[in-house]
PDB file of C-alpha atoms in Angstrom:
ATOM      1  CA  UNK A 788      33.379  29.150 -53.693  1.00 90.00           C
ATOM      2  CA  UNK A 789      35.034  30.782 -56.526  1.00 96.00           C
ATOM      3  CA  UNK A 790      38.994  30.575 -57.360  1.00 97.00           C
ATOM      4  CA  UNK A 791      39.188  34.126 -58.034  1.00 98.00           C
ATOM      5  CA  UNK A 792      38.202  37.324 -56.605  1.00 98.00           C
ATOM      6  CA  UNK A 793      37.811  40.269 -58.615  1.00 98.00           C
ATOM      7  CA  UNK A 794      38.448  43.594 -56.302  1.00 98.00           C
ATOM      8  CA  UNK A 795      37.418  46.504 -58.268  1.00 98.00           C
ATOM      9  CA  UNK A 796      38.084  49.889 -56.172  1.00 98.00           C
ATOM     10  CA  UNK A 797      35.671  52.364 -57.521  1.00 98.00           C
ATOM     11  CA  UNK A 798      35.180  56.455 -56.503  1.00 98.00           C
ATOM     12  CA  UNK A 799      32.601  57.948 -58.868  1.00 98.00           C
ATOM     13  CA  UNK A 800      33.288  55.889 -61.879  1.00 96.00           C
ATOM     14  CA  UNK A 801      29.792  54.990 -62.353  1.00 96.00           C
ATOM     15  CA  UNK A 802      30.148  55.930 -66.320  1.00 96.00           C
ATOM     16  CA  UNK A 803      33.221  53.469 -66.925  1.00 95.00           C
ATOM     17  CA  UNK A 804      32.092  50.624 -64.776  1.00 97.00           C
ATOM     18  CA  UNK A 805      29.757  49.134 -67.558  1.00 97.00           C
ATOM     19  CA  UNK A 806      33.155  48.607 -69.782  1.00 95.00           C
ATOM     20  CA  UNK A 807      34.460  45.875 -67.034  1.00 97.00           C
ATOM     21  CA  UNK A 808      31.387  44.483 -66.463  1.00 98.00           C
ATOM     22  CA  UNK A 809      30.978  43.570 -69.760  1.00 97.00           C
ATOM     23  CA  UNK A 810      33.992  42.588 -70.194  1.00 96.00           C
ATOM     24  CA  UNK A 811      33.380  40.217 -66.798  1.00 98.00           C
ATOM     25  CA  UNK A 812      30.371  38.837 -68.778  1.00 98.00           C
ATOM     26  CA  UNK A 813      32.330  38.137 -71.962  1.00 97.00           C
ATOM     27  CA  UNK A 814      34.924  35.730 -69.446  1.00 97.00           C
ATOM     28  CA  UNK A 815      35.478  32.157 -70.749  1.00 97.00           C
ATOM     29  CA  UNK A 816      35.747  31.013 -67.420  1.00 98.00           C
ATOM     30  CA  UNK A 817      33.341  31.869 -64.562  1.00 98.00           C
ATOM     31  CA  UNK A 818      34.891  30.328 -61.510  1.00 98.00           C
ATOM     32  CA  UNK A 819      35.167  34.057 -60.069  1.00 98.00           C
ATOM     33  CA  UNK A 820      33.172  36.733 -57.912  1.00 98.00           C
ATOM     34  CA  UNK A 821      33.110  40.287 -58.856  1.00 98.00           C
ATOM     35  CA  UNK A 822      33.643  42.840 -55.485  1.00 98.00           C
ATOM     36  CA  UNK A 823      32.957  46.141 -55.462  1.00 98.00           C
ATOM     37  CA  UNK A 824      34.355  48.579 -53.155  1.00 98.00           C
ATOM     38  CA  UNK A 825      32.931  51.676 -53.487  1.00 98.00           C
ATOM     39  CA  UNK A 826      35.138  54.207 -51.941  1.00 98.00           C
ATOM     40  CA  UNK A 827      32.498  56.880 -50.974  1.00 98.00           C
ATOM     41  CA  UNK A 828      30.689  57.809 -54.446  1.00 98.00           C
ATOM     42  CA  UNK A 829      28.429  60.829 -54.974  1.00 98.00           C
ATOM     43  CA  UNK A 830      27.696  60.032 -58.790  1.00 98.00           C
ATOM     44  CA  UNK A 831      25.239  57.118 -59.914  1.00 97.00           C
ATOM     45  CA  UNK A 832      27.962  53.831 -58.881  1.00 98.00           C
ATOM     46  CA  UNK A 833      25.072  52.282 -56.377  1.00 98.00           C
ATOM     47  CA  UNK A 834      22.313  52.946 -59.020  1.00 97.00           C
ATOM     48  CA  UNK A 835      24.901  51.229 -61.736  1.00 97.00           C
ATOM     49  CA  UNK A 836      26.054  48.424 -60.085  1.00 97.00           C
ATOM     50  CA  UNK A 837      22.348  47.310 -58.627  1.00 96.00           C
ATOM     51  CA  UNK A 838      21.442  47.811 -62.449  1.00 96.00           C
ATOM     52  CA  UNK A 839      24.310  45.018 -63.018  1.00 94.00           C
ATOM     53  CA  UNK A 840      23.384  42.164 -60.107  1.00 96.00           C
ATOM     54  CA  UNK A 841      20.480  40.761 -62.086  1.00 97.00           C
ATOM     55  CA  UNK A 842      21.934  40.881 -65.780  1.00 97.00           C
ATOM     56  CA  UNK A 843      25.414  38.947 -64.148  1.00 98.00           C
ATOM     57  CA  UNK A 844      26.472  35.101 -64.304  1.00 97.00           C
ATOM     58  CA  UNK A 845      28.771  35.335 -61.568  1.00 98.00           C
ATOM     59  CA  UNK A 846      28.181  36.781 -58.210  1.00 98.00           C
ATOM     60  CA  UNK A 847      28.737  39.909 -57.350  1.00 98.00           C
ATOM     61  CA  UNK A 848      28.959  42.179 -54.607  1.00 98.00           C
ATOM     62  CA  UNK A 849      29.036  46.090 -53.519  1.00 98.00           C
ATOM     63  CA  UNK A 850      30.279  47.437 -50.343  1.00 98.00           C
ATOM     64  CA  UNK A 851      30.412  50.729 -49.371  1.00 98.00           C
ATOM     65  CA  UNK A 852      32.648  52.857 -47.439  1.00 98.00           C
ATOM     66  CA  UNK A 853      33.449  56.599 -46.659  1.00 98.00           C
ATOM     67  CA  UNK A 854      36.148  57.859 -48.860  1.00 98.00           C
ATOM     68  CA  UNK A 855      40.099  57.141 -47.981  1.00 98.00           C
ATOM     69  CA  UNK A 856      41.547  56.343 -51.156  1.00 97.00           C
ATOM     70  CA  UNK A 857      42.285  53.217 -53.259  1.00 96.00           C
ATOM     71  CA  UNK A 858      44.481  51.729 -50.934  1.00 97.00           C
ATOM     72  CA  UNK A 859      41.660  51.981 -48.176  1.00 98.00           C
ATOM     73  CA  UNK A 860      39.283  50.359 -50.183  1.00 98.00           C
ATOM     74  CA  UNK A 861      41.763  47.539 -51.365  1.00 98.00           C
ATOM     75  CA  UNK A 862      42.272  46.842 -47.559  1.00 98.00           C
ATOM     76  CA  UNK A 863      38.479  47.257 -46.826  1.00 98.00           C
ATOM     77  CA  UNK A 864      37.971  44.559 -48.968  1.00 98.00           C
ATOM     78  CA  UNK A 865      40.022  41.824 -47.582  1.00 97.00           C
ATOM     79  CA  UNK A 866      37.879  40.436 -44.878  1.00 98.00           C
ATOM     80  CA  UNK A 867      35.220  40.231 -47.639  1.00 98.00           C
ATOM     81  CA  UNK A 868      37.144  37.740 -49.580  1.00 98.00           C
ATOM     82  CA  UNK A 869      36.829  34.124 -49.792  1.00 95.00           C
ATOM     83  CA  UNK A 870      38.351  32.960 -52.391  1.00 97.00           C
ATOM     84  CA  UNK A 871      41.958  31.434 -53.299  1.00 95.00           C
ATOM     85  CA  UNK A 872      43.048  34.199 -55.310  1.00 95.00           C
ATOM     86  CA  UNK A 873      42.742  37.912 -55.411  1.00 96.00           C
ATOM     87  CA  UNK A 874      43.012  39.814 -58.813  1.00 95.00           C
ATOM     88  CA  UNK A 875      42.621  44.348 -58.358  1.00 95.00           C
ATOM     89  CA  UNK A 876      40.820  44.957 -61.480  1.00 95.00           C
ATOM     90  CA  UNK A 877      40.372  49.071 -61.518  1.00 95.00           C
ATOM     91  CA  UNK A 878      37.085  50.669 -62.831  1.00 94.00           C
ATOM     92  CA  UNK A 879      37.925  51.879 -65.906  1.00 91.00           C
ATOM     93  CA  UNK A 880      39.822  48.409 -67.180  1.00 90.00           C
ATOM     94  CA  UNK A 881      38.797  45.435 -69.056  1.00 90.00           C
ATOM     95  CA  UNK A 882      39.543  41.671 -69.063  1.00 92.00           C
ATOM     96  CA  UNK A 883      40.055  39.856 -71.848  1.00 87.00           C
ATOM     97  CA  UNK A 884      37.980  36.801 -72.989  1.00 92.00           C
ATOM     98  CA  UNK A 885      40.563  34.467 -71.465  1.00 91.00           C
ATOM     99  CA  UNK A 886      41.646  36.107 -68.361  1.00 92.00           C
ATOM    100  CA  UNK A 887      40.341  34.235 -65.622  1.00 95.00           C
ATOM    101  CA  UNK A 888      40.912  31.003 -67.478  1.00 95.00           C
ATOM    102  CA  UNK A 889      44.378  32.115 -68.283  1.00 90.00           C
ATOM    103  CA  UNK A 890      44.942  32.970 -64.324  1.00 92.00           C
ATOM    104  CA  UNK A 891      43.123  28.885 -63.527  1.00 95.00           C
ATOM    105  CA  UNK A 892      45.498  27.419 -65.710  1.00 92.00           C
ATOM    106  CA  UNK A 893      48.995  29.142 -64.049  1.00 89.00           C
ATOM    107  CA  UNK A 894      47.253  28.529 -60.433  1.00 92.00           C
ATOM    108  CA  UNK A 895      47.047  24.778 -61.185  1.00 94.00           C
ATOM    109  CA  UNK A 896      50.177  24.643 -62.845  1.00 91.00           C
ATOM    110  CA  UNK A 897      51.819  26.370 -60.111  1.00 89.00           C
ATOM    111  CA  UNK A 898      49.771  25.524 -56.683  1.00 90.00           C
ATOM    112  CA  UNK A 899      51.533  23.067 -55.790  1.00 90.00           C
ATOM    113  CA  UNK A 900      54.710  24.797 -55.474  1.00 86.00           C
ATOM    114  CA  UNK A 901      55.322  25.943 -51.535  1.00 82.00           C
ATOM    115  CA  UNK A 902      57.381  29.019 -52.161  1.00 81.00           C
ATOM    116  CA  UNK A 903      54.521  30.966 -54.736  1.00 81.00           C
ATOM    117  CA  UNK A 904      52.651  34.054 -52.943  1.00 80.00           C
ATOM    118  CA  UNK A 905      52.050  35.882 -56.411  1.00 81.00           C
ATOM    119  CA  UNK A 906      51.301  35.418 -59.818  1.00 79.00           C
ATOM    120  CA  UNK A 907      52.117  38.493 -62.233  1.00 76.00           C
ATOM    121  CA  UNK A 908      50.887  38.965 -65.895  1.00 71.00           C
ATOM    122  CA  UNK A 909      51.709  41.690 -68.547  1.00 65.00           C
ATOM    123  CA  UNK A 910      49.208  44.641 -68.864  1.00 62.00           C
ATOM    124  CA  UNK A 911      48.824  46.794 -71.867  1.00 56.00           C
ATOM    125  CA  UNK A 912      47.018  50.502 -72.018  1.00 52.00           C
ATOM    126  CA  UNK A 913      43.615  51.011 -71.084  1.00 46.00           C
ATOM    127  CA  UNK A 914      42.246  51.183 -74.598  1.00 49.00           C
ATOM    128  CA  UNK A 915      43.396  47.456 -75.426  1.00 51.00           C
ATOM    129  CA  UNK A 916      42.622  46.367 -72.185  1.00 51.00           C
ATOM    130  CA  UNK A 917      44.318  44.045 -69.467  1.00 52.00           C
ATOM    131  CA  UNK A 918      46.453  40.863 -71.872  1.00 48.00           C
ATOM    132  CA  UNK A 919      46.664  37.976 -69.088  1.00 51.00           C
ATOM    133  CA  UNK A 920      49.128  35.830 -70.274  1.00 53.00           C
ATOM    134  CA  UNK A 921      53.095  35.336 -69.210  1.00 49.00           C
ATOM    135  CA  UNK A 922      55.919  35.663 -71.807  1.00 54.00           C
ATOM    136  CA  UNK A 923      56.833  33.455 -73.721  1.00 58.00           C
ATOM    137  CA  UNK A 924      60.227  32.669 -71.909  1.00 62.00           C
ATOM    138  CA  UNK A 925      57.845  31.898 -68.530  1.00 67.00           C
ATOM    139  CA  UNK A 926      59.470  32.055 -65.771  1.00 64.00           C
ATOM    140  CA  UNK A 927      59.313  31.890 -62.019  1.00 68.00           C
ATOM    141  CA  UNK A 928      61.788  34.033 -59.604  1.00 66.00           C
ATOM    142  CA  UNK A 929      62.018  35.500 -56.320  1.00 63.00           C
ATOM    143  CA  UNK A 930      61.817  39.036 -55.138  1.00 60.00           C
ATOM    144  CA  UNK A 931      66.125  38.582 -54.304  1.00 60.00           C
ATOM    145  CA  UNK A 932      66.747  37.253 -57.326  1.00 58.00           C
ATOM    146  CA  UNK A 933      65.016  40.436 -59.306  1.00 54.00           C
ATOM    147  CA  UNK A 934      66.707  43.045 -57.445  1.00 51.00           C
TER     148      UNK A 934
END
């Protein structure tokens, strides 16, 4: 079983999901699954991501459902999951080299600790991609105490 599951929500993205999944490819790490919820496409997303299964070096799967909206197909895609920890990557993102490694090490670091439900890293735009890795002053708080 993988640590991580990637949930990527897709509705007729077809043309942007070859970005990710190279960038899925590229990961240091890969003690993850990639899950794809399509959310009712009627552009080429089966055709692309059945193109992708073979070519991959970590599992991945593609479920489909009638159209409802990200949130539908987030929540679609939770009885589907069987790993530790979830990560929503969307369709037209990419991971960094060291993202799932980065997102290992603060799970060990931190697993241990009772009171930990989530683990948040920084994000930049789209055309540099998603930066996992925490600030320099790390920290962990509580939902009260960031108010």
């Amino acid at each position: 079983m993988a640590l991580v599951t990637v949930i990527t929500p897709t509705y007729n993205r077809g043309y942007s999901l070859g970005r990710l999944f190279d960038s899925l490819q590229c990961q240091s790490s890969k003690n993850f699954e990639w899950l794809i919820v399509d959310d009712g496409s009627t552009d080429d997303t089966a055709t692309r991501v059945r193109e992708f299964i073979p070519l991959a070096d970590f599992p991945v799967r593609y479920l489909q459902k009638a159209n409802g909206g990200k949130h539908t197909a987030l929540n679609y895609a939770m009885p589907y999951v069987d790993s530790v920890l979830t990560f929503i990557v969307d369709s037209d993102d990419t991971v960094l080299p060291k993202g799932i490694e980065t997102i290992e090490h603060y799970y060990h670091k931190y697993c241990h600790e009772e009171n930990i439900g989530v683990y948040a890293f920084l994000r930049t735009t789209i055309s540099r991609g998603v930066v996992l890795r925490m600030p320099r002053d790390e920290y962990v708080g509580t939902y009260v105490g960031e108010r």
